[in-house]
Amino acid sequence: MIFDVITIFPDLIFEYKNYGVTKEAFIKNIAQLNIYNLRDFTKEKHKKVDDRPYGGGSGMVMMVQPFYDAVKFIKEKEKQKVILLTPRGEKLNQDKLKYFSGLENIILLCGRYEGVDERVSKSVVDIEVSIGDYILSGGELPAMIIMDGILRLLPGVVHSEDSVKLESFEDDLLEFPQYTRPPEFMEFKVPEVLIGGNHKEIKKWREQKSFEITKKRRPDLFDKSL
Ligand code: ADE
């Protein structure tokens, strides 16, 4: 899996390579991360990548030319999907991550400021993706979130396939509560059934808790799971 990220803050993305299971994925060559500085592609003489919006209004808009040229520079194969991170995009969920994890290469465009010239979408973008109904200052954190979600689905990144399968959102259910040592902490005890070692009972308890928690916290998911 190859990630190509186009950003005005390459160092921010670069740091992401160095931590946790994702670090291992890059070391083991399960994935590759290429980072491109948008400013390297601008033809504007002061290296600007943004300008004032036509029609007026506050803030700046990121220009089409640097994004267009950066994507043209990177893109060779039709298989590459170009994703623009924007609060106007389709909302990210586990199904979308699974779909992305089956691709060979994605190019992530990180917007900043008040927005991105609409012609970026028109000319080079395949999918616009939002990570949720809130506004962030840019697409860098969303890009890292997408990469993180994809990486842990790639074979060999998370050690136990089961731990990926049993998690929240597989089957549209939230995960059951987990405990580790000690068996008692202040007045809080680990549920008896988990200590007993009866695997059938444990499985039943966990399923029941998953149902209860999903029904209470995410009735929308619960209805989907039925
Ligand atoms: N850029 C700013 N806010 C965003 C969001 N919620 N999702 C994706 N990209 C964004």
Tab-separated table of C-alpha atoms and ligand atoms in Angstrom, residues 85-87 129-139 142, ligand 1:
chain	number	residue	atom	x	y	z
A	85	LEU	CA	-9.934	15.729	2.905
A	86	THR	CA	-12.721	18.194	3.463
A	87	PRO	CA	-15.644	18.595	5.876
A	129	VAL	CA	-13.800	12.453	2.488
A	130	SER	CA	-14.765	14.005	5.818
A	131	ILE	CA	-13.798	12.442	9.130
A	132	GLY	CA	-16.876	13.827	10.879
A	133	ASP	CA	-19.281	16.702	11.320
A	134	TYR	CA	-16.851	19.217	12.752
A	135	ILE	CA	-14.367	21.655	11.279
A	136	LEU	CA	-10.635	21.255	11.744
A	137	SER	CA	-7.982	23.710	10.662
A	138	GLY	CA	-6.759	21.420	7.914
A	139	GLY	CA	-6.685	18.022	6.284
A	142	PRO	CA	-7.785	13.601	8.823
B	1	ADE	N1	-10.662	19.489	7.043
B	1	ADE	C1	-11.211	20.274	7.988
B	1	ADE	N2	-12.158	19.629	8.678
B	1	ADE	C2	-12.213	18.355	8.165
B	1	ADE	C3	-12.994	17.198	8.443
B	1	ADE	N3	-13.922	17.195	9.395
B	1	ADE	N4	-12.790	16.106	7.700
B	1	ADE	C4	-11.857	16.105	6.720
B	1	ADE	N5	-11.099	17.162	6.408
B	1	ADE	C5	-11.265	18.284	7.117
